[in-house]
Every structure is written in structure tokens, then in C-alpha cells.
Amino acid sequence: MERAEEPIKLNGTVENIVYRNDESGFAVIDLAVGDELVTVVGELVGVSGGEELTVWGEYANHPSFGLQFKASAFERVLPRSAAAILKYLSNRAISGVGPAIARRMVEAFGDDTLDVIANRPELLPNIKGISQEKARQIHEEFRKIYGVRETLTALAAFGLETADALALFRSFGEASAELVRDNPFMLCGFPLYKEFPFADELASRLGFAQDDLRRLRGGIVYVLRHNLGNGHTCIPSGKLIDTAANFLAVPRDSVEIELYDAVEDKLLQTAVINQEERIFLGDMMRAERYIAERLQLLCSLSYVSPDNASGQIDAFEQANGIRYESLQRRAIEKSLTTGVVVITGGPGTGKTTTLNAIIALCEQNGDKVLLAAPTGRAAKRLSELTGRQARTIHRLLEVDYQTGEVLKFIHDETNPLKGDVVVVDEMSMVDAALFESLLRGIKPHCRLILVGDSNQLPSVGAGNVLRDVIDSGACETIEFQKIFRQAAQSLIVVNAHAIVEGEMPDLSRRDKDFFFLQAPRERGAQLICDLVGTRLPKAYGFDPFSDIQVLTPSRKGLLGTEALNEALRERINPPALQKSEARIMGRLFRTGDRIMQIKNNYDIKWERDDGETGLGVFNGDIGMVEAIDRKSQQILCLFDDRRVKYSFEQARFLELAYAVTVHKSQGSEFPCVLLALSDFSGKLAYRNLLYTAVTRARSLLVIVGEAQLFERMVGNDRKTLRYTGLRAFLSGQA
């Protein structure tokens, strides 16, 4: 076996900080090594000018910036001589110490200057320009700097990357390493949420036994938290015990004892639902209990319209030359007089027409109406449909950026929104935690109008809020089923309703906006690339980047997102000399790429061409790579009209979006959808996934795949099973 080459070792002094990203720790520095100046790049957390460093790594030729030394590890040595200390402090390594004060300090204390700052700060006020208070601040800043460095060194020994170590330090300070040493399973929770095997391997190295109570409790909580990702806000106790015992490879009795100890310690909570004990994480129990209590309170309140509601609707019909169906009238009237109204129904059933009347009449009555949706694309669509400003729920509530890693909002019980009526569209996408935050952020007497299609996939996050609210019968619910004449001209609409009813559409029709192309999986990718790259743009004038969206149920397989994204990029955005590229966390990005944000980032800054700025890019937002700057390690992306600069570290939450999963497309609507139906797990072959995909298309839907699979999905009415408590809490059954 060939022996790996030893890393190169360099010793030198930091001459200049070329670039630094405090979030990721990545830096570019000039290191004076003898008479040579070497450009060093890597995770060099907190390095300052004037410091002496030992770095290990290798030389590499960067295509744009030439020869660089890529550091895989480094060790710092505090400057020892008076001259080196003066240079170090003059580079403002310590906040509040500039060149003038640095010179006075070194003149007074010489080689002992840093020792005085660290251990004898009471001597500092003897220096001109340093008060008692400033001496304290300099001392604390120095200790903080070296506290960070010592802690990061200790955490690195546990196998944590710099970004993770920094996140821990921001949350727990200098105690971080000791906390991890005492209980490695804390890494599976806030703020890192590491996978259990990572913590388990570390625990083993630290000497933890397999049946250690901290391991058992950590495993139980991990199973619960992992299942939040599957939509469950709780799990039946028996199922949880069995799953955790199998996962941890320990006796069932051991897990059961520790589970109820965790309940006793109030780490976990229980409720009996459908004669079955269920176990909740504390925050999930709190969320669903609060939602139930708040909705019940709102439903108990009555509201008096300034005028007779029925008469107002009559006058509105006459003024606008429109005639509402009976269910539409009921929805409008209840929205004027009731605390919570749920309006549900499929495409073409009149939800938008009804909603526009509700908004207009509420405003006519002097109500301030706020419009929201769970995603940026859904909010943009709501704005287009209503002619009024709509925002994401996050932007409506305004994220509080002063609260660190925990997501909190500026608008809550102490500072509610000033709206009298809040309309939420695409409610099927709203999870329990977000809905709890919304309810905490509205006034006690604010009316809620919840609009959504309960036949679509449930939210990505935990909970089944819309379905649970409807099924509980606790709130006024109006379901629209009749397809209006104009919508009935669309096969997309007609076939979507057929799918919901379990009826197989006629896939042979070729005369409208719904086309099925039979293709085996071996030919599917090539056909999809031809449709996106040539045939659909030529026949309909669609832009392959902005108008056509490829959807598929799965990430894996020949027609999964991973394979299709690579194939589609090579077809419509191939490499070229004028296009920059960068490989980040194994993913290649190229100028012109269609990309999607896959995790909420609440504090990344965006800017519009008119100078307006704001914060936040959210899970599911789709944009385009405008530029890649490898020198500063940044990617410039455009999301609709918002420009966002990502560091390479932040870009790990971007992925290609020429093709996206059906789940990721929720809340969006595209002029043209191309749906790949072949080569995916049978677990995904169910009706409401197909229905959700079909209803993403506005003007044209083309399905490429196997008719037998389509028919199987239509016939499979298996709803996505979710264990939740909200329905029982709302109906008083728990």
C-alpha cells in the first residue's frame, strides 16, 4: 500500500489578512516565511496580523490566483518579543487597542505586555488613554479571543469542523468543550443537530458504555427529533420504545425506564390520543396545545359586521357584475363574522374569486387585512392573484435577529401585528411550529382566514395542521368542489379533480394543456432534456430557465433530481470560457445555474436594484447563479428581484433546481411543468403526491413515464401517515 505524503509544515508571521469570513472561519492571509511571502488559505479562525503561525498543508495551483498554500491545520504562537507584540497589537487584534495605545503599552511593559493584559489588567490604567473601564474591556476581549481559540482547539479534538465548533461556542461559550465531554449526545440537539452515529462514536472514544443512561436518553430524543423530519409531532410510546431499543441495540426494558425518567424530568411529555399513549418533545406538545387553545378561543368569539353581511355581499355583487355560488357566499359571510374560517378546495373551484371579495369587503368595513403564505413563491403568487402585498409568514412576523441561533419573531403576544384580519394561503404547507408563531403574533381578536387544498401533500415540517383543523370540526370550514366553467376548459384542472376522486384520466388526449408521453426509464432522461432544451421552447415559446420546471418524486434513480439536474445542466447550461465554476461540498456550481435554497437562512442579506435591502432566503426559494468570485469565495445569486451574496460556506445549502422533488415544489406554480414518473420507490407512488405535482402547472403539463405507474398512483389513496396531537386537542379528545 502506498504511503500517504506527509503534509508540508511552514513557520511564519502573519503579514496581512487578505480576506476573512467570521461565520465559517475561512481566511486568506499573507504569511512571511523567511524572506518569502506565502498566500495561505483555509479555516484560520481568529488569526490576526503579527501572529506567529505554524501551518500544515500543501501547495496548490489555483486557476485564477496562482500558487497558494492550502492549510489543513494550524497552530498559533503568541508573539513573544516587544517588536512582534507591537506589530500584533497595532493590527487591532484586540478591540479598543490601536497603534498609539499599543506603542505606549509596549514601551511600558515590553516583552511582558500580553501577560499584563491577560493576568495583571490592574496595571493597564497606568497607560495614558486607558481608563479602569477600558482596562477591563481590553482584558475581557483578550480572554474572549483566547477562550475562543482554546475552546475551538478542544472541540477540534472531538472531530468537530470549525463551523460547528463556532456554533457551539456562540451558544455555550467556554463551557462548550466540557459540556460535550460530559455528554457527547448533546451534539444531536441544538444548535448542531448532528447525526447520532457521530455522537455515539465520540462517546465510545470517551469511554461511555452502551447502556449509559445519557446514551439511552440521547437515543430516545434523537428518534423523536428524527421523526419530526417525517412529519410526526409525537410517536406512540410502544413504537418509540421498540424503535429506540432496536436503534441503540439495548434491551427494551432499559429504554422504557429511561423514557419515563425523561418524562418525569419534563424533558418529554405524554398525551393519550385514540386510547394510545403518545410521546412528545416539549416544544411540539407546546405548539399543538397552544394552536388548539388559540383557535378554540377565536372560534368562540363573534364579530358584528358594520352592515348586514348578506346585504353587503348583495351590493358587492351588483357593483361588480358578479354572482357568487351559495358556498362562496357562505365563505364570504362567515369571514366577516367569524373568528376562524377555513376555505378549502381544488383548482378552478373559485377560492381566489371568493378570497378577493372577502378582502375587499373587510377593507370596506375598515379592517386592516394582512396577506401571508409559507414560501416566497406562494406569497408572490398570492400578490398577483389579489393585487395586494403578500409576504411570507416569516417576513410578516419579522425574524428577531438579536436572539442568536433560536428562531424568534419580533411580533408575538407582547408586540402583535396590527392587522384585524390575517389571510394565510397554501395552509397545507404550514407546519405546527410556524403556525404557533403566527397565532402568537396576532391580536387577541384578529380574524383568521385559512385557505388551502387539503388534498395536497402536508407540510415539510412536523404537523398536519390544515388536515387536523378540518377533521376536528372545531372551526368553520367551507369546501369548494364545483369546477367553474372557465376552469373546466383546462385538462389540468379536470384531471386533477379526477385524480382526487380516484378516477383515471384519459391519457391519450392531445388537444389541450395536459399531455402524457409514454417512455421507459432508459429513454426518459433524454426525452426530458429534449423537451426542456428544444421542443417546448420551440412549440410554446417557453424559456427553459424561467418558465419550465421539471418535477420528480425522488432524488435517486435515472429520473431522480440528482441525475436529471446534471443532464439538464449539460443540455441548457454547458460549460463555457466566460462561465465561472466552483465546487462546494462536492457540488459543482456554474454561472447561469438554476438553484434552490434547501434550508431557511434568516440572516443572509439581500438587495434589490432600487436599493431596498432585507434579510432571509428560505427553503424552496428558486433563483439563478449570476456570478462566482473564487478569490473572495462568494457566489452572487438572483432570487426573482433580490440579489444575495453567499459565502462558499453558506452555499452548502444551495442545490441545482433544473429538476426538483414534488415535495420541494409545494406552494409554487410554474407556467410549464414537466413531470417524470418512472424509476422511484413504491413508497412514493400515492395519490396526493401525484395530485400535488399536477396542480403545480399553470398553462401546460407534460408527463413523461409509465402509464401503469400513473394508474397505480391514482388508485393508491394511502394518505401520508402522521402522528400528531392537534386534531385530538381541538376536539377535546385528549
XYZ file of C-alpha atoms in Angstrom:
734
model
C 0.000 0.000 0.000
C 1.354 3.399 -0.983
C 2.171 5.632 1.958
C 0.346 8.990 2.083
C 2.602 12.004 1.699
C 3.406 13.925 4.876
C 1.876 17.431 4.938
C 4.239 20.336 4.410
C 4.988 22.443 7.526
C 5.565 26.203 7.379
C 6.521 28.605 10.185
C 5.990 32.323 9.738
C 4.437 35.613 10.792
C 1.078 36.900 9.574
C 1.796 39.990 7.487
C -1.696 40.722 6.188
C -5.299 39.451 6.353
C -6.478 39.462 2.728
C -9.962 38.063 3.410
C -11.800 36.673 6.429
C -15.285 35.154 6.931
C -16.061 35.215 10.650
C -19.022 32.860 10.220
C -17.119 29.980 8.631
C -13.587 30.788 9.855
C -12.251 30.735 6.282
C -9.432 33.219 5.664
C -6.807 34.197 3.119
C -3.592 35.522 4.673
C -0.102 36.575 3.647
C 2.416 34.634 5.765
C 6.032 35.808 5.931
C 8.151 32.637 5.833
C 11.776 33.759 5.987
C 12.239 36.152 3.081
C 9.240 34.741 1.180
C 5.587 35.885 1.332
C 3.227 32.888 1.021
C -0.519 33.117 0.387
C -2.188 30.720 2.834
C -5.880 29.756 2.586
C -8.035 27.647 4.883
C -10.004 27.666 8.135
C -7.788 30.038 10.134
C -10.171 31.115 12.877
C -9.351 34.376 14.619
C -5.872 34.742 13.124
C -4.554 38.315 13.384
C -1.730 40.276 11.816
C 1.578 39.958 13.654
C 0.891 36.460 14.988
C 3.390 33.675 14.538
C 1.846 30.595 12.955
C 2.789 27.031 12.171
C 0.643 25.708 9.313
C 0.436 22.219 7.821
C -0.887 21.542 4.341
C 0.130 21.507 0.697
C 0.796 23.843 -2.190
C -1.843 24.010 -4.921
C -2.189 25.994 -8.134
C -5.439 27.969 -8.173
C -6.733 28.555 -11.745
C -7.260 32.285 -11.065
C -4.980 33.190 -8.159
C -1.911 31.085 -8.831
C 0.172 29.240 -6.243
C -1.384 29.027 -2.773
C -0.702 27.053 0.374
C -3.867 25.192 1.438
C -3.726 24.820 5.211
C -5.334 21.701 6.676
C -4.259 22.587 10.251
C -2.528 25.394 12.075
C -1.065 26.275 15.445
C -0.575 29.771 16.739
C 2.210 31.118 18.887
C 1.611 34.400 20.647
C 4.256 36.991 19.770
C 6.993 36.981 22.396
C 9.244 39.920 21.602
C 8.271 43.533 22.192
C 8.595 44.273 18.456
C 6.340 41.373 17.485
C 3.810 42.286 20.187
C 3.729 45.888 18.936
C 3.017 44.705 15.413
C 0.339 42.301 16.661
C -1.491 44.912 18.763
C -1.112 47.653 16.134
C -3.087 45.444 13.740
C -6.090 45.921 16.085
C -6.072 42.275 17.155
C -7.792 43.457 20.354
C -10.801 45.758 20.064
C -10.069 49.160 21.573
C -6.291 48.958 21.108
C -4.934 50.921 18.155
C -1.351 51.733 17.122
C -0.899 54.653 19.576
C -2.055 52.788 22.683
C -0.199 49.671 21.519
C 3.058 51.659 21.366
C 2.565 53.090 24.901
C 1.773 49.643 26.314
C 4.844 48.042 24.751
C 7.046 50.944 25.891
C 5.800 50.389 29.458
C 5.724 46.582 29.664
C 7.980 45.370 26.866
C 8.029 41.609 26.367
C 5.512 41.210 29.241
C 2.741 43.242 27.561
C 0.456 40.321 26.714
C 0.980 38.771 30.155
C -0.103 42.065 31.746
C -3.248 42.176 29.576
C -4.103 38.565 30.439
C -3.158 38.350 34.105
C -2.441 41.838 35.545
C -5.004 44.178 33.968
C -4.927 46.428 37.040
C -1.615 47.830 35.674
C -3.172 48.978 32.398
C -4.727 52.258 33.704
C -1.129 53.479 34.223
C -1.030 53.888 30.441
C -2.246 57.204 29.052
C -5.604 56.732 27.292
C -6.642 53.626 29.269
C -9.283 54.097 31.982
C -10.272 51.495 34.569
C -13.283 50.564 32.398
C -11.221 50.352 29.227
C -8.638 48.188 31.006
C -11.411 45.775 31.967
C -12.717 45.706 28.387
C -9.227 45.048 26.936
C -8.648 42.231 29.432
C -12.044 40.614 28.707
C -11.607 40.945 24.944
C -8.205 39.266 25.120
C -9.552 36.440 27.304
C -12.501 36.064 24.935
C -10.212 35.796 21.909
C -8.094 33.151 23.544
C -11.118 31.488 25.114
C -12.467 31.003 21.589
C -9.157 29.661 20.358
C -8.641 27.267 23.266
C -12.238 26.043 23.027
C -12.041 25.523 19.266
C -8.827 23.564 19.698
C -10.509 21.325 22.285
C -13.594 20.847 20.102
C -11.453 20.056 17.063
C -10.028 17.136 19.055
C -13.593 15.760 19.167
C -13.713 15.754 15.364
C -15.871 18.877 15.004
C -15.370 21.103 11.983
C -14.633 24.765 12.560
C -18.118 25.985 11.617
C -19.705 23.535 14.075
C -17.256 24.454 16.814
C -18.007 28.152 16.296
C -21.756 27.496 16.513
C -21.272 25.644 19.800
C -19.081 28.419 21.180
C -21.671 31.061 20.257
C -24.285 29.101 22.228
C -22.327 27.793 25.233
C -19.124 29.837 25.382
C -16.004 28.477 27.054
C -18.028 25.677 28.664
C -18.656 24.078 25.239
C -15.839 21.516 25.340
C -16.635 20.438 28.907
C -20.328 20.034 28.069
C -19.508 17.853 25.062
C -17.060 15.792 27.110
C -19.702 15.245 29.800
C -22.445 14.320 27.314
C -21.480 13.901 23.642
C -25.147 13.254 22.780
C -25.867 16.950 23.285
C -24.386 17.333 19.795
C -27.563 15.768 18.393
C -29.574 18.727 19.705
C -29.393 22.493 19.470
C -27.516 24.089 17.761
C -25.783 21.411 15.623
C -28.334 18.568 15.389
C -25.583 16.122 14.415
C -26.423 12.575 13.378
C -26.483 10.133 16.293
C -23.651 7.881 14.977
C -21.268 10.861 15.131
C -22.035 11.464 18.823
C -22.083 7.720 19.531
C -18.625 7.212 18.061
C -17.266 10.116 20.118
C -18.934 8.751 23.257
C -17.288 5.390 22.635
C -13.876 7.064 22.374
C -14.571 8.873 25.642
C -15.358 5.592 27.371
C -19.172 5.698 27.529
C -20.814 2.274 27.964
C -23.537 1.104 25.564
C -26.137 1.210 28.341
C -25.037 4.567 29.759
C -28.191 6.475 30.721
C -27.021 9.545 28.796
C -26.754 7.397 25.665
C -30.220 5.912 26.195
C -31.821 9.301 26.731
C -29.909 10.803 23.836
C -31.079 7.985 21.565
C -34.740 8.325 22.591
C -34.712 12.077 21.970
C -32.869 11.559 18.693
C -35.532 9.127 17.430
C -38.253 11.656 18.298
C -36.385 14.536 16.708
C -35.509 12.478 13.628
C -39.199 11.734 13.159
C -40.036 15.430 13.118
C -38.468 15.221 9.662
C -41.065 12.587 8.777
C -43.843 14.930 9.869
C -44.638 13.362 13.256
C -45.109 15.692 16.223
C -45.366 12.651 18.524
C -44.902 8.878 18.473
C -46.900 6.125 20.240
C -44.919 5.100 23.323
C -44.745 1.416 22.374
C -43.482 2.203 18.881
C -40.941 4.682 20.274
C -39.596 2.169 22.810
C -39.284 -0.580 20.191
C -37.625 1.728 17.662
C -35.169 3.208 20.176
C -34.256 -0.203 21.644
C -33.519 -1.554 18.181
C -31.640 1.607 17.190
C -29.491 1.571 20.347
C -29.103 -2.247 20.427
C -30.104 -2.397 24.116
C -32.892 -4.216 25.993
C -36.397 -2.797 25.614
C -36.825 -2.528 29.408
C -33.800 -0.243 29.696
C -35.259 2.152 27.117
C -38.699 2.098 28.749
C -37.282 3.003 32.183
C -35.206 5.869 30.783
C -38.133 7.119 28.672
C -40.354 7.581 31.708
C -37.478 9.105 33.675
C -37.226 11.677 30.864
C -40.988 12.262 31.154
C -40.607 12.645 34.917
C -37.828 15.199 34.304
C -40.212 17.036 31.933
C -37.818 16.624 29.012
C -40.610 14.710 27.230
C -44.395 14.900 27.580
C -47.258 12.451 27.116
C -50.893 12.510 25.998
C -53.447 9.752 25.437
C -54.857 10.017 21.893
C -57.226 7.441 20.412
C -56.705 5.342 23.550
C -52.970 5.283 22.818
C -50.214 6.963 24.817
C -48.071 9.227 22.677
C -44.736 10.836 23.492
C -43.942 14.432 22.521
C -40.863 16.597 22.600
C -41.720 19.533 24.823
C -41.733 22.145 22.065
C -44.093 20.074 19.891
C -46.578 19.493 22.724
C -46.497 23.195 23.491
C -47.056 24.128 19.837
C -50.073 21.875 19.233
C -51.660 22.633 22.617
C -51.293 26.363 22.019
C -52.723 26.147 18.483
C -55.757 24.263 19.784
C -56.426 26.669 22.661
C -55.962 29.772 20.497
C -58.222 28.531 17.690
C -60.898 27.463 20.179
C -60.821 30.944 21.712
C -61.071 32.667 18.326
C -63.929 30.382 17.277
C -65.824 31.282 20.449
C -65.803 34.995 19.613
C -68.489 36.630 17.481
C -67.893 39.618 15.248
C -70.502 42.101 14.107
C -70.151 43.453 10.587
C -70.824 47.229 10.405
C -73.614 46.451 7.947
C -75.711 43.369 7.312
C -73.175 40.879 5.853
C -75.646 39.362 3.389
C -76.692 42.815 2.228
C -73.044 43.802 1.766
C -72.483 40.785 -0.451
C -75.587 41.655 -2.498
C -74.335 45.192 -3.026
C -70.838 43.958 -3.896
C -72.261 41.541 -6.479
C -74.311 44.298 -8.065
C -71.410 46.760 -8.127
C -69.029 44.244 -9.705
C -71.402 42.387 -12.002
C -70.736 39.038 -10.388
C -72.857 36.275 -8.923
C -71.458 34.057 -6.173
C -72.446 30.431 -5.639
C -74.062 29.560 -2.296
C -70.859 28.136 -0.794
C -68.916 31.191 -1.916
C -71.494 33.464 -0.257
C -71.266 31.399 2.909
C -67.475 31.683 2.947
C -67.626 35.460 2.445
C -70.284 35.971 5.128
C -68.525 33.772 7.691
C -65.240 35.567 7.036
C -66.919 38.847 8.072
C -68.497 37.483 11.253
C -66.430 34.506 12.488
C -63.048 34.223 14.222
C -61.611 31.405 12.111
C -62.725 30.308 8.639
C -61.114 27.528 6.595
C -61.643 27.651 2.817
C -60.511 24.534 1.020
C -60.894 23.088 -2.460
C -59.031 22.091 -5.587
C -58.020 24.204 -8.608
C -60.753 26.023 -10.529
C -63.303 25.892 -7.685
C -63.458 29.629 -7.038
C -61.184 30.060 -3.990
C -59.403 33.090 -5.459
C -62.612 34.832 -6.581
C -64.067 34.329 -3.119
C -60.924 35.499 -1.381
C -60.815 38.717 -3.401
C -64.386 39.510 -2.329
C -63.546 38.772 1.323
C -60.538 41.101 1.253
C -62.454 43.898 -0.481
C -65.397 43.735 1.961
C -63.127 43.547 5.020
C -61.304 46.651 3.815
C -64.636 48.325 3.069
C -65.537 47.716 6.732
C -62.332 49.419 7.887
C -60.377 46.254 8.675
C -56.658 46.129 8.054
C -56.051 42.898 6.111
C -52.651 41.179 6.105
C -51.838 38.520 3.495
C -49.293 35.752 4.048
C -48.097 32.444 2.629
C -45.475 29.945 3.789
C -42.999 30.429 0.915
C -41.709 33.339 -1.129
C -43.130 31.950 -4.380
C -46.523 31.304 -2.785
C -46.556 34.861 -1.393
C -45.657 36.291 -4.809
C -48.462 34.310 -6.422
C -50.932 35.487 -3.754
C -49.917 39.086 -4.502
C -50.545 38.536 -8.213
C -53.964 36.964 -7.580
C -55.195 39.623 -5.143
C -53.422 42.763 -6.377
C -52.234 43.418 -2.812
C -48.977 42.957 -0.955
C -48.472 39.458 0.429
C -45.476 38.347 2.446
C -44.067 35.102 3.730
C -45.155 34.293 7.278
C -41.546 34.781 8.357
C -41.385 38.264 6.847
C -44.809 39.152 8.228
C -43.772 38.218 11.773
C -40.235 39.627 11.274
C -37.415 37.410 12.471
C -35.687 38.742 15.609
C -32.003 38.651 14.672
C -30.847 39.528 18.191
C -31.797 36.158 19.682
C -28.898 34.058 18.431
C -29.471 30.622 16.976
C -33.051 30.103 18.231
C -35.645 31.354 15.764
C -37.829 34.030 17.337
C -40.019 36.733 15.877
C -40.433 40.410 16.663
C -44.219 40.050 16.591
C -45.535 37.919 19.450
C -48.000 38.276 22.346
C -46.168 41.383 23.599
C -45.949 43.027 20.170
C -48.764 41.689 17.965
C -49.312 42.510 14.312
C -51.578 45.462 13.678
C -53.858 43.539 11.316
C -57.569 42.965 12.044
C -57.756 40.084 9.554
C -54.928 37.736 8.556
C -55.283 35.619 5.408
C -52.959 32.626 5.051
C -52.817 30.913 1.658
C -51.332 27.455 0.957
C -52.145 26.356 4.514
C -51.356 22.718 3.691
C -47.675 23.742 3.764
C -47.759 25.382 7.208
C -46.255 23.211 9.942
C -47.147 23.241 13.636
C -44.189 25.324 14.849
C -44.730 28.081 12.286
C -48.488 28.198 12.863
C -47.903 28.504 16.606
C -45.646 31.513 15.949
C -48.277 33.094 13.705
C -51.008 32.694 16.329
C -48.735 34.194 18.985
C -48.125 37.164 16.684
C -51.744 38.240 16.047
C -54.043 40.373 18.169
C -56.448 38.560 20.551
C -59.482 39.473 18.393
C -57.818 39.150 14.978
C -59.835 37.087 12.472
C -58.105 34.260 10.610
C -58.917 33.103 7.088
C -57.046 29.909 6.211
C -57.014 28.949 2.537
C -55.606 25.721 1.192
C -56.066 22.436 -0.601
C -56.211 19.592 1.905
C -55.648 17.016 -0.855
C -52.104 18.250 -1.419
C -49.070 16.899 0.393
C -48.788 18.004 4.021
C -46.090 20.377 5.242
C -42.405 19.520 5.040
C -42.107 20.378 8.736
C -43.761 18.425 11.538
C -47.545 18.501 11.860
C -50.621 18.153 9.676
C -52.234 21.445 10.605
C -54.757 22.042 7.818
C -55.979 18.426 7.746
C -56.202 18.262 11.556
C -58.140 21.538 11.793
C -60.627 20.377 9.143
C -61.039 16.878 10.601
C -61.546 18.180 14.147
C -64.707 20.060 13.130
C -63.735 22.785 15.579
C -63.589 25.622 13.034
C -65.967 26.859 10.333
C -64.874 25.001 7.179
C -66.183 25.532 3.656
C -65.058 23.073 0.985
C -65.453 24.091 -2.662
C -65.930 21.188 -5.067
C -67.680 22.588 -8.144
C -65.360 23.388 -11.073
C -66.318 26.675 -12.710
C -66.974 26.764 -16.439
C -63.801 28.617 -17.448
C -61.588 26.314 -15.360
C -63.357 23.278 -16.819
C -61.739 24.119 -20.182
C -58.390 23.074 -18.678
C -57.493 19.386 -18.674
C -55.009 20.143 -15.885
C -57.934 21.177 -13.659
C -60.328 18.446 -14.840
C -57.743 15.685 -14.482
C -56.578 16.955 -11.083
C -60.120 16.567 -9.764
C -60.402 13.144 -11.379
C -57.217 12.068 -9.603
C -58.609 13.200 -6.229
C -61.713 11.092 -6.851
C -59.584 8.069 -7.781
C -60.623 8.202 -11.450
C -58.069 7.504 -14.170
C -57.781 10.420 -16.647
C -57.738 9.773 -20.383
C -54.004 9.898 -21.099
C -54.473 9.642 -24.867
C -55.880 13.183 -25.319
C -53.562 15.622 -27.102
C -55.782 18.670 -27.633
C -55.333 20.892 -24.578
C -52.828 21.526 -21.778
C -52.266 18.016 -20.356
C -50.036 15.549 -22.228
C -48.754 12.108 -21.320
C -45.718 10.706 -23.146
C -45.041 7.014 -22.591
C -41.325 6.397 -22.139
C -39.301 3.680 -20.390
C -36.875 4.929 -17.769
C -33.880 4.293 -20.059
C -35.227 6.873 -22.548
C -36.888 9.200 -20.074
C -33.915 11.436 -19.257
C -33.058 12.037 -22.928
C -36.687 12.823 -23.758
C -36.954 15.263 -20.842
C -33.751 17.042 -21.924
C -35.065 17.319 -25.484
C -38.390 18.734 -24.263
C -36.760 21.312 -21.993
C -33.925 22.255 -24.311
C -35.680 22.336 -27.677
C -39.222 21.090 -28.183
C -41.213 23.071 -25.582
C -39.372 26.399 -26.167
C -39.860 25.988 -29.932
C -43.541 24.966 -29.754
C -44.747 27.274 -26.969
C -42.078 29.934 -26.550
C -41.248 28.866 -23.003
C -37.913 29.966 -21.510
C -36.191 26.765 -20.295
C -34.746 28.629 -17.272
C -37.681 30.696 -16.035
C -40.832 29.008 -17.407
C -40.218 25.246 -17.340
C -39.862 23.278 -14.116
C -39.049 19.573 -14.099
C -40.589 17.702 -11.146
C -39.921 14.162 -9.982
C -40.960 12.219 -6.884
C -37.447 11.125 -5.896
C -33.865 12.313 -5.617
C -32.396 8.954 -6.658
C -32.630 6.863 -9.821
C -32.295 7.579 -13.547
C -35.156 10.089 -13.327
C -34.375 11.429 -9.856
C -33.321 15.015 -9.249
C -29.615 14.212 -8.908
C -29.292 12.563 -12.331
C -31.726 14.908 -14.105
C -30.056 18.064 -12.780
C -26.698 17.009 -14.208
C -28.235 16.006 -17.549
C -30.347 19.168 -17.851
C -27.451 21.455 -16.931
C -25.243 19.922 -19.608
C -28.054 20.450 -22.112
C -29.103 24.042 -21.383
C -26.138 25.489 -19.415
C -22.992 23.712 -20.636
C -19.504 24.870 -19.578
C -18.013 27.836 -21.433
C -14.939 30.038 -21.085
C -16.990 33.009 -19.863
C -18.731 30.968 -17.159
C -17.105 30.668 -13.745
C -17.377 27.454 -11.755
C -16.799 26.374 -8.157
C -17.108 23.020 -6.410
C -18.519 23.375 -2.906
C -19.104 20.430 -0.563
C -18.891 18.130 -3.574
C -21.419 20.139 -5.634
C -20.429 21.956 -8.805
C -21.945 25.396 -9.372
C -21.699 27.291 -12.661
C -22.676 30.813 -13.702
C -26.215 30.643 -15.083
C -27.257 27.641 -12.997
C -30.828 27.402 -11.722
C -30.549 26.833 -7.953
C -32.739 26.328 -4.883
C -32.217 27.191 -1.224
C -32.783 23.992 0.787
C -32.703 25.348 4.345
C -34.041 28.553 5.865
C -31.345 31.205 6.295
C -32.857 34.012 8.340
C -29.928 36.403 8.457
C -28.416 36.397 4.971
C -28.746 39.840 3.382
C -30.473 40.547 0.056
C -30.676 43.733 -2.008
C -32.912 44.936 -4.851
C -31.868 47.144 -7.755
C -33.742 50.094 -6.193
C -31.535 49.866 -3.080
C -34.081 48.166 -0.829
C -32.439 45.620 1.476
C -33.694 42.878 3.712
C -32.769 39.597 5.343
C -33.662 35.988 4.716
C -33.716 33.361 1.970
C -35.966 30.411 2.659
C -36.287 26.704 1.989
C -37.698 26.219 -1.523
C -36.745 29.645 -2.928
C -35.569 29.217 -6.545
C -33.038 31.514 -8.178
C -30.087 31.712 -10.562
C -26.321 31.970 -10.137
C -25.256 35.346 -11.541
C -21.549 35.282 -10.702
C -18.918 33.274 -8.826
C -15.909 35.025 -7.244
C -13.378 32.399 -6.241
C -10.987 34.957 -4.767
C -13.445 36.151 -2.137
C -15.137 32.718 -2.103
C -18.573 34.172 -2.809
C -21.489 33.331 -5.102
C -23.914 36.031 -6.270
C -27.445 34.680 -6.775
C -30.651 36.290 -8.023
C -33.987 35.237 -6.483
C -36.689 36.969 -8.538
C -35.624 40.610 -7.956
C -33.444 40.020 -4.866
C -29.660 39.668 -5.135
C -27.899 37.649 -2.469
C -24.173 37.186 -1.829
C -23.364 33.752 -0.413
C -20.059 32.765 1.112
C -18.952 29.329 -0.041
C -19.817 28.148 3.483
C -23.401 29.438 3.170
C -23.686 27.943 -0.324
C -23.703 24.427 1.122
C -27.466 24.957 1.453
C -27.888 25.568 -2.282
C -28.522 22.826 -4.834
C -29.334 22.659 -8.532
C -33.019 23.194 -9.374
C -33.431 22.344 -13.042
C -35.310 19.396 -11.531
C -36.787 19.404 -8.016
C -38.810 16.923 -5.995
C -42.580 17.271 -5.844
C -42.284 17.901 -2.099
C -39.947 20.848 -2.725
C -42.359 22.327 -5.313
C -45.205 22.791 -2.811
C -46.646 26.285 -2.789
C -45.193 27.082 -6.205
C -46.864 27.338 -9.582
C -44.993 27.266 -12.885
C -46.107 28.140 -16.445
C -44.961 24.718 -17.615
C -44.356 21.590 -15.555
C -42.618 18.503 -16.898
C -43.283 15.570 -14.549
C -41.042 12.485 -14.585
C -42.956 9.372 -13.499
C -40.621 6.407 -13.610
C -37.888 4.700 -11.579
C -38.721 5.716 -7.996
C -39.601 3.983 -4.754
C -43.046 2.441 -4.489
C -43.446 4.260 -1.164
C -43.848 7.466 -3.166
C -46.461 6.076 -5.571
C -49.548 7.546 -3.936
C -52.402 9.780 -4.977
C -51.849 13.064 -3.186
C -48.219 13.239 -4.355
C -49.416 12.893 -7.968
C -52.191 15.432 -7.342
C -49.737 17.931 -5.843
C -47.449 17.582 -8.860
C -50.269 18.026 -11.393
C -51.586 21.172 -9.665
C -48.169 22.906 -9.861
C -48.744 23.550 -13.614
C -50.446 26.765 -14.696
C -50.514 26.578 -18.518
C -49.031 23.252 -19.600
C -48.316 19.870 -18.003
C -46.279 17.189 -19.766
C -45.845 13.838 -18.034
C -43.048 11.539 -19.148
C -43.143 7.998 -17.814
C -45.150 4.829 -17.499
C -48.956 4.759 -17.726
C -49.123 1.744 -15.380
C -47.339 3.719 -12.676
C -49.649 6.693 -13.201
C -52.659 4.389 -12.797
C -51.149 2.831 -9.680
C -50.715 6.266 -8.087
C -54.293 7.257 -8.882
C -55.549 4.092 -7.211
C -53.377 4.413 -4.102
C -55.258 6.633 -1.651
C -52.782 5.977 1.149
C -52.516 9.272 2.952
C -49.146 10.176 4.381
C -49.408 8.829 7.943
C -48.545 11.441 10.531
C -48.762 11.066 14.284
C -49.994 14.412 15.621
C -51.994 15.665 18.566
C -53.720 18.742 17.155
C -56.938 17.096 15.969
C -57.469 15.455 19.376
C -56.612 18.649 21.271
C -59.057 20.666 19.134
C -61.907 18.172 19.514
C -61.354 17.689 23.250
C -60.377 14.029 22.883
C -57.039 14.370 24.669
